[in-house]
Tab-separated table of C-alpha atoms in Angstrom:
chain	number	residue	atom	x	y	z
A	600	MET	CA	88.280	101.594	112.966
A	601	ASP	CA	91.080	103.490	114.992
A	602	THR	CA	92.355	100.362	116.959
A	603	LYS	CA	95.244	102.505	118.405
A	604	ALA	CA	92.671	104.496	120.079
A	605	LEU	CA	90.517	101.519	121.201
A	606	ARG	CA	93.829	100.056	122.611
A	607	GLN	CA	94.532	103.063	124.688
A	608	LYS	CA	91.096	103.394	125.815
A	609	ILE	CA	91.259	99.614	127.098
A	610	LEU	CA	94.458	100.683	128.983
A	611	ASP	CA	93.125	103.711	130.381
A	612	LEU	CA	90.002	101.838	131.852
A	613	ALA	CA	92.526	99.337	133.224
A	614	ILE	CA	94.762	101.823	135.233
A	615	ARG	CA	91.731	103.380	136.581
A	616	GLY	CA	90.223	100.306	137.934
A	617	LYS	CA	87.166	100.177	135.669
A	618	LEU	CA	88.192	96.882	133.371
A	619	VAL	CA	87.511	94.231	135.794
A	620	PRO	CA	85.489	94.285	139.253
A	621	GLN	CA	87.120	94.814	142.523
A	622	ASP	CA	86.990	91.973	144.947
A	623	PRO	CA	86.676	93.084	148.685
A	624	ASP	CA	88.570	89.893	149.711
A	625	ASP	CA	91.801	90.973	147.897
A	626	GLU	CA	94.644	92.176	150.244
A	627	PRO	CA	94.680	95.996	149.717
A	628	ALA	CA	97.551	97.771	148.029
A	629	SER	CA	98.135	99.695	151.117
A	630	VAL	CA	98.939	96.582	153.094
A	631	LEU	CA	101.368	95.462	150.518
A	632	LEU	CA	103.104	98.803	150.334
A	633	GLU	CA	103.518	98.787	154.319
A	634	LYS	CA	105.173	95.269	154.016
A	635	ILE	CA	107.655	96.516	151.674
A	636	ARG	CA	108.551	99.645	153.685
A	637	GLU	CA	109.042	97.300	156.584
A	638	GLN	CA	111.210	94.977	154.480
A	639	LYS	CA	113.358	97.857	153.296
A	640	GLN	CA	113.958	99.242	156.797
A	641	GLN	CA	114.800	95.727	158.085
A	642	MET	CA	117.233	95.376	154.985
A	643	PHE	CA	118.808	98.812	156.009
A	644	LYS	CA	119.197	97.654	159.562
A	645	GLU	CA	120.935	94.348	158.273
A	646	GLY	CA	123.177	96.620	156.166
A	647	LYS	CA	121.818	95.114	152.837
A	648	LEU	CA	120.679	98.593	151.835
A	649	LYS	CA	122.400	101.770	152.221
A	650	LYS	CA	121.137	105.193	153.339
A	651	LYS	CA	120.962	106.464	149.859
A	652	ASP	CA	118.766	103.696	148.777
A	653	ILE	CA	116.023	104.757	150.928
A	654	LYS	CA	116.732	108.418	151.553
A	655	ASN	CA	114.017	109.368	148.978
A	656	ASP	CA	111.339	107.097	150.228
A	657	SER	CA	108.064	108.669	151.185
A	658	ILE	CA	104.646	107.609	152.358
A	659	ILE	CA	101.585	108.569	150.617
A	660	PHE	CA	98.113	108.492	152.447
A	661	LYS	CA	94.764	109.840	152.866
A	662	GLY	CA	94.131	112.292	155.605
A	663	GLU	CA	90.978	112.536	157.507
A	664	ASP	CA	89.928	115.328	155.209
A	665	ASN	CA	89.959	112.769	152.417
A	666	LEU	CA	92.919	114.502	150.638
A	667	HIS	CA	96.265	113.019	149.733
A	668	TYR	CA	99.435	113.630	151.715
A	669	GLU	CA	102.922	112.633	151.417
A	670	LYS	CA	105.148	112.215	154.452
A	671	PHE	CA	109.089	112.381	153.836
A	672	GLN	CA	112.067	110.735	155.608
A	673	ASP	CA	112.543	114.123	157.611
A	674	GLY	CA	109.052	113.976	158.990
A	675	THR	CA	107.648	116.629	157.082
A	676	VAL	CA	104.223	116.285	155.455
A	677	LYS	CA	102.799	117.827	152.355
A	678	CYS	CA	99.295	117.836	150.750
A	679	ILE	CA	99.835	116.443	147.281
A	680	GLU	CA	95.987	116.374	146.155
A	681	ASP	CA	96.838	118.715	143.193
A	682	GLU	CA	99.172	115.888	142.026
A	683	ILE	CA	96.837	113.291	141.994
A	684	PRO	CA	95.698	112.490	138.470
A	685	PHE	CA	92.259	110.678	139.239
A	686	GLU	CA	90.489	108.792	141.988
A	687	LEU	CA	91.412	105.139	142.376
A	688	PRO	CA	89.031	102.433	143.539
A	689	GLU	CA	88.855	100.867	147.045
A	690	GLY	CA	91.854	98.741	147.787
A	691	TRP	CA	94.203	100.715	145.212
A	692	ALA	CA	96.813	103.187	146.147
A	693	TRP	CA	98.983	105.800	144.555
A	694	GLU	CA	102.573	105.313	145.043
A	695	ARG	CA	105.923	106.756	143.848
A	696	LEU	CA	107.470	104.404	141.438
A	697	GLY	CA	110.876	104.814	142.918
A	698	ASN	CA	109.578	103.814	146.202
A	699	VAL	CA	108.645	100.336	145.192
A	700	SER	CA	111.445	99.628	142.380
A	701	THR	CA	114.940	100.636	141.521
A	702	ILE	CA	115.297	102.835	138.601
A	703	ALA	CA	118.759	103.598	137.026
A	704	ARG	CA	120.163	104.723	133.946
A	705	GLY	CA	122.271	102.879	131.568
A	706	GLY	CA	125.949	103.822	130.326
A	707	SER	CA	128.240	103.068	127.492
A	708	PRO	CA	131.938	102.286	127.351
A	709	ARG	CA	133.598	104.888	124.878
A	710	PRO	CA	134.380	104.626	122.364
A	711	ILE	CA	132.036	101.670	121.907
A	712	GLU	CA	133.577	100.175	118.744
A	713	ASP	CA	136.640	99.248	120.969
A	714	PHE	CA	134.500	97.207	123.154
A	715	LEU	CA	132.215	95.319	120.691
A	716	THR	CA	133.309	91.658	120.229
A	717	ASP	CA	132.430	88.442	118.206
A	718	ASP	CA	133.214	86.357	120.986
A	719	LYS	CA	130.281	84.230	121.947
A	720	ASN	CA	131.032	84.414	125.560
A	721	GLY	CA	130.837	88.273	125.239
A	722	ILE	CA	128.181	90.210	127.286
A	723	ASN	CA	124.830	90.909	125.395
A	724	TRP	CA	124.731	94.636	124.331
A	725	ILE	CA	121.257	95.556	124.351
A	726	LYS	CA	120.275	98.415	121.816
A	727	ILE	CA	117.015	99.858	120.735
A	728	GLY	CA	117.455	98.226	117.454
A	729	ASP	CA	117.003	94.767	119.279
A	730	THR	CA	113.320	95.675	119.889
A	731	GLU	CA	110.454	94.903	117.436
A	732	LYS	CA	107.788	97.361	116.602
A	733	ASP	CA	104.945	97.236	119.118
A	734	GLY	CA	106.922	94.407	120.846
A	735	LYS	CA	106.470	93.369	124.372
A	736	TYR	CA	110.006	91.570	124.891
A	737	ILE	CA	113.678	91.825	123.927
A	738	LEU	CA	114.608	88.300	123.612
A	739	HIS	CA	118.312	88.553	122.095
A	740	THR	CA	120.584	91.013	120.816
A	741	LYS	CA	122.723	91.419	117.810
A	742	GLU	CA	125.923	92.615	119.251
A	743	LYS	CA	127.968	91.827	122.372
A	744	ILE	CA	130.765	93.634	124.428
A	745	LYS	CA	133.875	92.539	126.192
A	746	ALA	CA	133.812	92.129	129.979
A	747	ALA	CA	136.384	95.042	130.199
A	748	GLY	CA	133.427	97.465	129.352
A	749	LEU	CA	131.314	96.280	132.068
A	750	SER	CA	132.459	98.841	134.751
A	751	LYS	CA	131.201	101.692	132.218
A	752	THR	CA	127.819	100.438	131.511
A	753	ARG	CA	124.993	98.693	133.643
A	754	TYR	CA	124.151	95.116	133.899
A	755	VAL	CA	120.581	94.096	133.734
A	756	GLN	CA	118.691	90.784	134.074
A	757	SER	CA	115.913	88.812	132.555
A	758	GLY	CA	112.646	90.039	134.111
A	759	ASP	CA	113.807	93.701	134.305
A	760	PHE	CA	111.936	96.327	132.601
A	761	LEU	CA	113.587	98.671	130.059
A	762	LEU	CA	112.127	102.141	129.231
A	763	THR	CA	113.384	103.912	126.173
A	764	ASN	CA	115.100	107.173	127.335
A	765	SER	CA	115.594	109.340	124.253
A	766	MET	CA	113.919	109.910	121.000
A	767	SER	CA	110.964	107.558	120.795
A	768	PHE	CA	111.057	107.708	124.733
A	769	GLY	CA	109.015	106.164	127.416
A	770	ARG	CA	108.286	102.690	125.413
A	771	PRO	CA	108.628	99.759	127.963
A	772	TYR	CA	110.091	96.406	127.075
A	773	ILE	CA	110.230	93.272	129.299
A	774	LEU	CA	113.813	91.697	129.381
A	775	LYS	CA	113.967	87.880	128.395
A	776	THR	CA	117.797	87.999	128.442
A	777	ASP	CA	120.764	89.289	130.312
A	778	GLY	CA	123.115	92.034	129.262
A	779	CYS	CA	124.232	95.524	129.567
A	780	ILE	CA	122.451	98.695	128.635
A	781	HIS	CA	123.610	102.156	127.180
A	782	ASP	CA	122.343	105.531	128.351
A	783	GLY	CA	119.407	105.495	125.846
A	784	TRP	CA	117.691	103.131	128.364
A	785	LEU	CA	116.436	103.215	131.820
A	786	VAL	CA	116.031	100.126	133.796
A	787	ILE	CA	113.280	99.555	136.310
A	788	GLY	CA	114.066	96.615	138.687
A	789	ASN	CA	113.000	94.926	141.891
A	790	ILE	CA	109.368	94.877	140.770
A	791	LYS	CA	108.234	91.123	141.792
A	792	THR	CA	106.996	92.021	145.456
A	793	VAL	CA	104.637	94.701	144.292
A	794	PHE	CA	103.832	94.180	140.410
A	795	SER	CA	102.560	91.619	138.193
A	796	GLN	CA	104.851	91.974	135.387
A	797	ASP	CA	102.169	92.030	132.626
A	798	TYR	CA	100.134	94.610	134.444
A	799	LEU	CA	103.258	96.964	134.794
A	800	TYR	CA	103.887	96.515	131.216
A	801	TYR	CA	100.440	97.657	130.250
A	802	ALA	CA	100.285	100.279	132.602
A	803	LEU	CA	103.669	101.818	131.505
A	804	SER	CA	102.298	101.345	127.838
A	805	SER	CA	99.200	103.576	128.575
A	806	GLY	CA	98.595	107.022	127.222
A	807	PHE	CA	98.409	108.442	130.804
A	808	MET	CA	101.785	107.245	131.456
A	809	TYR	CA	103.066	108.556	128.069
A	810	THR	CA	101.490	111.795	128.702
A	811	THR	CA	102.938	111.987	132.190
A	812	LEU	CA	106.604	111.255	131.227
A	813	SER	CA	106.196	113.703	128.332
A	814	LEU	CA	105.441	116.331	130.687
A	815	LEU	CA	108.473	115.411	132.759
A	816	ALA	CA	110.856	114.855	130.042
A	817	ALA	CA	113.660	117.420	129.764
A	818	GLY	CA	115.061	118.802	126.387
A	819	SER	CA	113.193	120.646	123.710
A	820	THR	CA	114.604	119.043	120.579
A	821	VAL	CA	115.252	115.488	121.847
A	822	LYS	CA	113.228	114.698	124.950
A	823	ASN	CA	115.122	112.676	127.504
A	824	LEU	CA	114.009	110.977	130.858
A	825	LYS	CA	116.051	111.323	133.985
A	826	SER	CA	116.045	108.391	136.533
A	827	ASP	CA	115.264	110.771	139.163
A	828	THR	CA	112.187	111.964	137.255
A	829	VAL	CA	110.993	108.518	136.702
A	830	ARG	CA	111.305	107.622	140.438
A	831	SER	CA	109.101	110.538	141.259
A	832	VAL	CA	106.197	109.467	139.074
A	833	LEU	CA	102.894	108.895	140.724
A	834	PHE	CA	101.828	105.316	139.915
A	835	PRO	CA	98.279	103.493	140.245
A	836	ILE	CA	98.781	100.392	142.161
A	837	PRO	CA	96.113	97.766	142.549
A	838	PRO	CA	96.166	94.618	144.805
A	839	LEU	CA	98.326	91.904	143.503
A	840	ASP	CA	95.346	89.659	142.845
A	841	GLU	CA	93.570	92.217	140.650
A	842	GLN	CA	96.734	93.025	138.920
A	843	GLU	CA	96.752	89.361	137.728
A	844	ARG	CA	93.045	89.642	136.794
A	845	LEU	CA	93.704	92.816	134.818
A	846	ALA	CA	96.675	91.300	133.053
A	847	CYS	CA	94.582	88.312	132.055
A	848	ARG	CA	91.715	90.470	130.880
A	849	LEU	CA	94.169	92.974	128.978
A	850	GLU	CA	96.047	90.003	127.215
A	851	GLU	CA	92.738	88.814	125.992
A	852	LEU	CA	91.377	92.443	124.882
A	853	ILE	CA	94.729	93.467	123.170
A	854	SER	CA	94.971	90.268	121.435
A	855	PHE	CA	91.383	90.967	119.994
A	856	VAL	CA	92.440	94.568	119.118
A	857	ASP	CA	95.711	93.343	117.369
A	858	SER	CA	93.613	90.665	115.412
A	859	ILE	CA	91.318	93.480	114.371
A	860	ASN	CA	94.390	95.617	113.205
A	861	ALA	CA	96.065	92.655	111.491
A	862	ASP	CA	92.732	92.163	109.593
A	863	GLU	CA	92.453	95.572	108.724
A	864	ASP	CA	96.150	95.663	107.385
A	865	LYS	CA	95.202	92.643	105.289
A	866	LEU	CA	92.003	94.226	103.984
A	867	VAL	CA	93.862	97.400	103.033
A	868	ARG	CA	96.404	95.204	101.067
A	869	ILE	CA	93.445	93.586	99.474
A	870	ILE	CA	91.773	96.991	98.450
A	871	GLU	CA	95.197	98.012	97.101
A	872	GLN	CA	95.549	94.908	95.246
A	873	THR	CA	92.082	95.116	93.924
A	874	LYS	CA	92.600	98.638	92.479
A	875	SER	CA	95.801	97.412	90.864
A	876	LYS	CA	93.844	94.566	89.142
A	877	ILE	CA	90.995	97.095	87.912
A	878	LEU	CA	93.695	99.160	86.213
A	879	ASP	CA	95.462	96.117	84.982
A	880	LEU	CA	92.119	94.924	83.327
A	881	ALA	CA	91.744	98.641	82.062
A	882	ILE	CA	94.881	98.822	80.141
A	883	ARG	CA	94.387	95.483	78.740
A	884	GLY	CA	90.960	96.512	77.472
A	885	LYS	CA	89.372	93.899	79.477
A	886	LEU	CA	87.458	96.030	82.022
A	887	VAL	CA	84.481	96.927	79.890
A	888	PRO	CA	83.201	95.448	76.720
A	889	GLN	CA	83.989	96.696	73.332
A	890	ASP	CA	81.247	98.351	71.182
A	891	PRO	CA	81.718	97.815	67.509
A	892	ASN	CA	79.876	101.090	66.867
A	893	ASP	CA	82.369	102.952	68.481
A	894	LYS	CA	84.883	104.899	66.133
A	895	PRO	CA	88.239	103.025	66.372
A	896	ALA	CA	91.278	104.760	68.084
A	897	SER	CA	93.007	104.950	64.731
A	898	VAL	CA	90.158	107.620	63.765
A	899	LEU	CA	90.898	109.388	67.082
A	900	LEU	CA	94.784	109.482	66.357
A	901	GLU	CA	94.163	110.970	63.009
A	902	ARG	CA	92.046	113.748	64.674
A	903	ILE	CA	94.519	114.519	67.118
A	904	ARG	CA	97.301	114.770	64.510
A	905	ALA	CA	94.809	117.187	62.471
A	906	GLU	CA	94.063	119.166	65.630
A	907	LYS	CA	97.770	119.725	66.274
A	908	GLU	CA	98.300	120.661	62.827
A	909	GLU	CA	95.800	123.299	63.126
A	910	LEU	CA	97.069	124.703	66.356
A	911	ILE	CA	100.504	124.784	64.871
A	912	LYS	CA	99.153	126.821	62.040
A	913	GLN	CA	97.469	129.140	64.419
A	914	GLY	CA	100.657	129.520	66.362
A	915	LYS	CA	99.136	128.230	69.658
A	916	ILE	CA	101.632	125.271	69.898
A	917	LYS	CA	105.087	124.626	68.377
A	918	ARG	CA	105.949	121.622	66.187
A	919	ASP	CA	107.545	118.850	68.015
A	920	LYS	CA	110.224	117.907	65.466
A	921	LYS	CA	110.979	114.551	67.195
A	922	GLU	CA	107.352	113.455	67.150
A	923	SER	CA	106.579	110.333	65.162
A	924	VAL	CA	103.856	107.877	64.616
A	925	ILE	CA	104.383	104.681	66.675
A	926	PHE	CA	105.578	101.914	64.481
A	927	LYS	CA	103.792	98.720	65.368
A	928	GLY	CA	105.556	95.352	65.301
A	929	GLU	CA	104.016	92.179	63.533
A	930	ASP	CA	102.210	91.330	67.086
A	931	ASN	CA	101.172	94.994	67.712
A	932	SER	CA	102.108	94.585	71.448
A	933	TYR	CA	103.897	96.726	74.497
A	934	TYR	CA	104.156	95.629	78.133
A	935	GLY	CA	103.233	92.167	76.833
A	936	ILE	CA	99.858	93.292	76.145
A	937	HIS	CA	97.854	92.686	73.015
A	938	LEU	CA	95.235	95.182	72.481
A	939	PRO	CA	91.415	94.518	71.508
A	940	ASP	CA	90.187	95.442	68.028
A	941	GLY	CA	89.520	99.159	67.615
A	942	TRP	CA	92.469	100.037	70.212
A	943	ASP	CA	95.876	101.484	69.192
A	944	TRP	CA	99.234	102.218	70.732
A	945	ALA	CA	100.534	105.977	70.840
A	946	SER	CA	103.354	107.845	72.339
A	947	LEU	CA	102.533	110.172	74.999
A	948	ARG	CA	104.204	112.807	72.800
A	949	GLU	CA	101.523	112.103	70.098
A	950	ILE	CA	98.574	112.363	72.179
A	951	ALA	CA	99.817	115.636	74.178
A	952	LEU	CA	99.789	119.249	73.104
A	953	SER	CA	102.763	119.625	75.410
A	954	ILE	CA	104.786	118.247	78.213
A	955	SER	CA	106.453	120.223	80.609
A	956	ASP	CA	107.677	120.432	84.327
A	957	GLY	CA	107.572	122.739	87.254
A	958	SER	CA	110.156	125.430	88.345
A	959	HIS	CA	113.938	124.187	88.499
A	960	ASN	CA	114.488	127.205	90.436
A	961	PRO	CA	111.624	128.169	92.359
A	962	PRO	CA	111.150	131.399	94.162
A	963	PRO	CA	111.561	131.585	97.943
A	964	ASP	CA	108.754	131.061	100.371
A	965	ASN	CA	106.586	134.164	100.318
A	966	GLY	CA	104.495	132.761	103.464
A	967	SER	CA	101.196	133.744	101.513
A	968	GLY	CA	99.951	134.192	98.039
A	969	ILE	CA	99.906	131.619	95.303
A	970	PRO	CA	100.457	127.780	96.255
A	971	LEU	CA	103.930	126.330	94.840
A	972	LEU	CA	103.273	122.564	94.872
A	973	SER	CA	105.593	119.668	94.918
A	974	ALA	CA	105.249	115.982	94.326
A	975	ALA	CA	104.162	115.635	98.036
A	976	ASN	CA	100.919	117.596	97.128
A	977	ILE	CA	99.873	115.229	94.301
A	978	ASN	CA	98.173	112.155	95.475
A	979	ASP	CA	96.757	109.527	93.128
A	980	ASN	CA	93.446	110.885	91.868
A	981	SER	CA	93.797	114.198	93.820
A	982	ILE	CA	95.661	117.496	94.371
A	983	LEU	CA	96.132	118.055	98.126
A	984	MET	CA	95.778	122.037	98.666
A	985	ASN	CA	95.722	121.633	102.395
A	986	GLU	CA	99.261	120.784	103.057
A	987	ILE	CA	100.980	123.730	101.267
A	988	SER	CA	104.651	124.289	102.623
A	989	ARG	CA	105.589	127.128	100.186
A	990	TRP	CA	103.907	130.150	98.590
A	991	ILE	CA	104.904	132.745	95.854
A	992	THR	CA	103.555	136.048	94.877
A	993	ASN	CA	101.114	136.761	92.083
A	994	GLU	CA	103.941	138.293	90.005
A	995	GLU	CA	106.070	135.223	90.638
A	996	TRP	CA	103.305	132.945	89.479
A	997	LYS	CA	102.754	134.691	86.315
A	998	ILE	CA	106.320	134.083	85.380
A	999	GLU	CA	106.367	130.455	86.503
A	1000	ASN	CA	102.967	129.782	84.752
A	1001	GLN	CA	104.235	131.008	81.354
A	1002	ARG	CA	105.857	127.403	80.589
A	1003	THR	CA	103.281	125.262	82.049
A	1004	ASN	CA	100.097	127.281	81.486
A	1005	ILE	CA	98.272	125.022	83.850
A	1006	GLU	CA	94.568	124.551	82.901
A	1007	VAL	CA	91.562	122.599	83.763
A	1008	GLY	CA	91.775	118.954	82.289
A	1009	ASP	CA	95.652	119.026	82.495
A	1010	VAL	CA	97.198	115.731	83.764
A	1011	LEU	CA	99.834	116.256	86.724
A	1012	LEU	CA	102.304	113.467	87.172
A	1013	THR	CA	105.142	113.224	89.608
A	1014	ILE	CA	108.425	112.786	87.989
A	1015	VAL	CA	110.992	113.129	90.846
A	1016	GLY	CA	111.229	111.136	94.129
A	1017	SER	CA	108.030	109.354	94.429
A	1018	ILE	CA	107.530	108.856	90.714
A	1019	GLY	CA	104.174	108.070	89.177
A	1020	ARG	CA	101.334	109.663	91.315
A	1021	SER	CA	98.818	111.451	88.921
A	1022	ALA	CA	95.898	113.800	89.208
A	1023	VAL	CA	93.737	115.841	86.825
A	1024	VAL	CA	93.343	119.631	87.282
A	1025	GLN	CA	89.517	120.000	88.126
A	1026	ASN	CA	89.286	123.890	88.672
A	1027	SER	CA	90.831	127.043	87.692
A	1028	ASN	CA	92.439	127.964	91.023
A	1029	HIS	CA	95.815	129.360	90.584
A	1030	PHE	CA	98.937	127.439	91.598
A	1031	ALA	CA	102.592	126.814	90.278
A	1032	LEU	CA	104.655	123.626	90.542
A	1033	GLN	CA	108.354	122.646	91.279
A	1034	ARG	CA	110.184	120.408	88.858
A	1035	SER	CA	109.041	117.185	90.737
A	1036	VAL	CA	105.731	117.372	88.880
A	1037	ALA	CA	105.141	117.397	85.151
A	1038	VAL	CA	102.070	118.677	83.414
A	1039	ILE	CA	100.663	116.880	80.433
A	1040	LYS	CA	97.967	118.602	78.183
A	1041	PRO	CA	96.180	115.779	76.589
A	1042	CYS	CA	94.779	116.485	73.100
A	1043	LEU	CA	91.188	114.995	72.387
A	1044	ILE	CA	92.062	112.190	75.136
A	1045	ASN	CA	90.044	111.873	78.187
A	1046	PRO	CA	92.324	113.357	80.910
A	1047	LEU	CA	90.795	110.992	83.458
A	1048	TYR	CA	91.455	108.006	81.441
A	1049	LEU	CA	95.107	109.011	80.936
A	1050	MET	CA	95.416	109.707	84.887
A	1051	HIS	CA	94.235	106.220	85.647
A	1052	ILE	CA	96.216	104.424	82.872
A	1053	VAL	CA	99.447	105.759	84.166
A	1054	GLN	CA	98.620	104.243	87.556
A	1055	SER	CA	98.448	100.911	86.081
A	1056	PRO	CA	100.911	98.316	87.301
A	1057	GLN	CA	102.516	98.083	83.767
A	1058	ILE	CA	103.092	101.699	83.193
A	1059	GLN	CA	104.352	102.263	86.763
A	1060	LYS	CA	106.921	99.690	86.250
A	1061	TRP	CA	108.019	101.503	83.046
A	1062	LEU	CA	108.166	104.817	84.794
A	1063	THR	CA	110.441	103.059	87.497
A	1064	ASP	CA	112.840	101.457	85.113
A	1065	ASN	CA	113.208	104.504	83.026
A	1066	SER	CA	114.074	106.736	85.927
A	1067	LYS	CA	117.648	107.983	86.435
A	1068	GLY	CA	119.503	109.148	89.508
A	1069	THR	CA	121.234	107.724	92.604
A	1070	ALA	CA	120.382	109.874	95.533
A	1071	GLN	CA	116.929	110.823	94.316
A	1072	LYS	CA	115.477	109.226	91.071
A	1073	GLY	CA	113.768	111.177	88.315
A	1074	ILE	CA	112.385	110.723	84.971
A	1075	TYR	CA	113.494	113.166	82.196
A	1076	LEU	CA	110.724	114.851	80.047
A	1077	ASN	CA	112.159	113.580	76.841
A	1078	ALA	CA	112.001	109.996	78.070
A	1079	LEU	CA	108.552	110.523	79.536
A	1080	SER	CA	107.265	111.756	76.178
A	1081	LEU	CA	108.221	108.313	74.755
A	1082	MET	CA	106.190	106.371	77.196
A	1083	ILE	CA	103.587	104.262	75.242
A	1084	ILE	CA	100.071	104.468	75.937
A	1085	PRO	CA	97.073	102.101	74.931
A	1086	ILE	CA	94.397	104.221	73.064
A	1087	PRO	CA	90.703	102.954	73.092
A	1088	PRO	CA	87.952	104.618	71.305
A	1089	LEU	CA	87.046	107.827	72.901
A	1090	ALA	CA	83.524	106.602	73.954
A	1091	GLU	CA	85.259	103.255	75.536
A	1092	GLN	CA	87.556	105.730	77.362
A	1093	ALA	CA	84.592	107.314	79.095
A	1094	ARG	CA	83.177	103.957	79.929
A	1095	ILE	CA	86.435	102.683	81.544
A	1096	VAL	CA	86.674	105.877	83.546
A	1097	GLU	CA	82.993	105.323	84.904
A	1098	LYS	CA	83.636	101.631	85.607
A	1099	ILE	CA	86.814	102.552	87.585
A	1100	HIS	CA	85.168	105.436	89.449
A	1101	ILE	CA	82.165	103.092	90.535
A	1102	ALA	CA	84.553	100.391	91.753
A	1103	TYR	CA	86.855	102.766	93.731
A	1104	LYS	CA	83.923	104.423	95.242
A	1105	GLN	CA	82.803	101.237	96.675
A	1106	LEU	CA	86.472	100.235	97.761
A	1107	ASP	CA	87.078	103.823	99.301
A	1108	LEU	CA	83.755	103.134	101.384
A	1109	ILE	CA	85.277	100.178	102.739
A	1110	SER	CA	88.592	101.939	103.295
A	1111	ASN	CA	86.999	104.747	105.152
A	1112	ALA	CA	85.011	102.417	107.607
A	1113	LEU	CA	88.174	101.256	108.857
A	1114	LEU	CA	89.212	104.889	110.065
């Protein structure tokens, strides 16, 4: 289930007046707005407000033609019907956000390092990092500034609204502490007379408001909101009593959606853990029962050695001078695993015709032609061909493919960056690889068995432990070739693959139902 879309649908219904029924006994929003205008005029007369505080105020009303108009301080009137996003219910009203609240941008004393302090009596310095993902409140801050920096910033108080002003802009938070804000914030204050705090939070969180702010935000690379821009935004205002009803209903519904989301996250984790457990059972020989009639793995390994010798004689592969038969200790165990009767251990080098990696110096992007895949294109069990970022010519592919010679049945394994994802080549479509992907050509080993077994938790840990590098980890091919693989009889390999596929299919049906 797309809980994010469900959440936005609920918020959309709320701001359109379709979530709770209207009550004809509620005082209309237009009456409330008129009272606020009268209060502001009185405060201006008393000198509590300055001319600049009300110079941009306007009145939005419906004319006799049922169209929306806006009257400005100089007496001019303008039809704004084309600005009205949607029709509101009876008793609601459109209003510029700046007419009913104060909106200002933060500021930062510079260099900020000179004003930060460990003094417990310092002023809270409110940063984006003080928020929680999908959070509603800002409860505390990690840093404080000296009082000397107060003149260079903006002081805000508990109950004010903060709106992110850059990067992930337009996200609202309710302050539960006092402090100062930098210019990455806008503050919306003086809201108590016209807004329920919770209604305003949910309305600002709606997809409608995000889209509105996105269209108004300046800047091509980094979008930025100006305080004047936010002041000009048309905002749907219900009667105060309906705002409270909406807030209660929204709290109830959003809490329900969040619980669904939490349950889905938990289920996703359970599915991932179940797949890991299936592979754990597979590598231990406990996923399917052994059949005493199966030819043991030792016979299969002898066949592999004979097959490779014949291919060497024919000149189709080169002899691996470092290859040797795995010496088995007294307990015959690796990864803390004791294998069932009929199984055996072998190095990847023993059971592969070749192990190679993609190009270390790939050609530049040609824009079209043959796909050049990286680790990003290898997902567990599949090769992603719909997200190609680099293409090479057919001539370049012929050169690149000389070493890897990619064929159906080869196992691809990511070996740089996101190490350990694997997939099997299923068709003969041409593609080349960057060095972040290794090509393993199994000899008489079921490639799907090999693909799944390297996804097991034990071998994933081995790959991590044997990776080198600081900025970006990777595993060298020589080290990879020494990786020890449990080898079941060939018939049991097929049974293991079938069992995994049946189990994964059921688990994936559950996962897909969550989308």
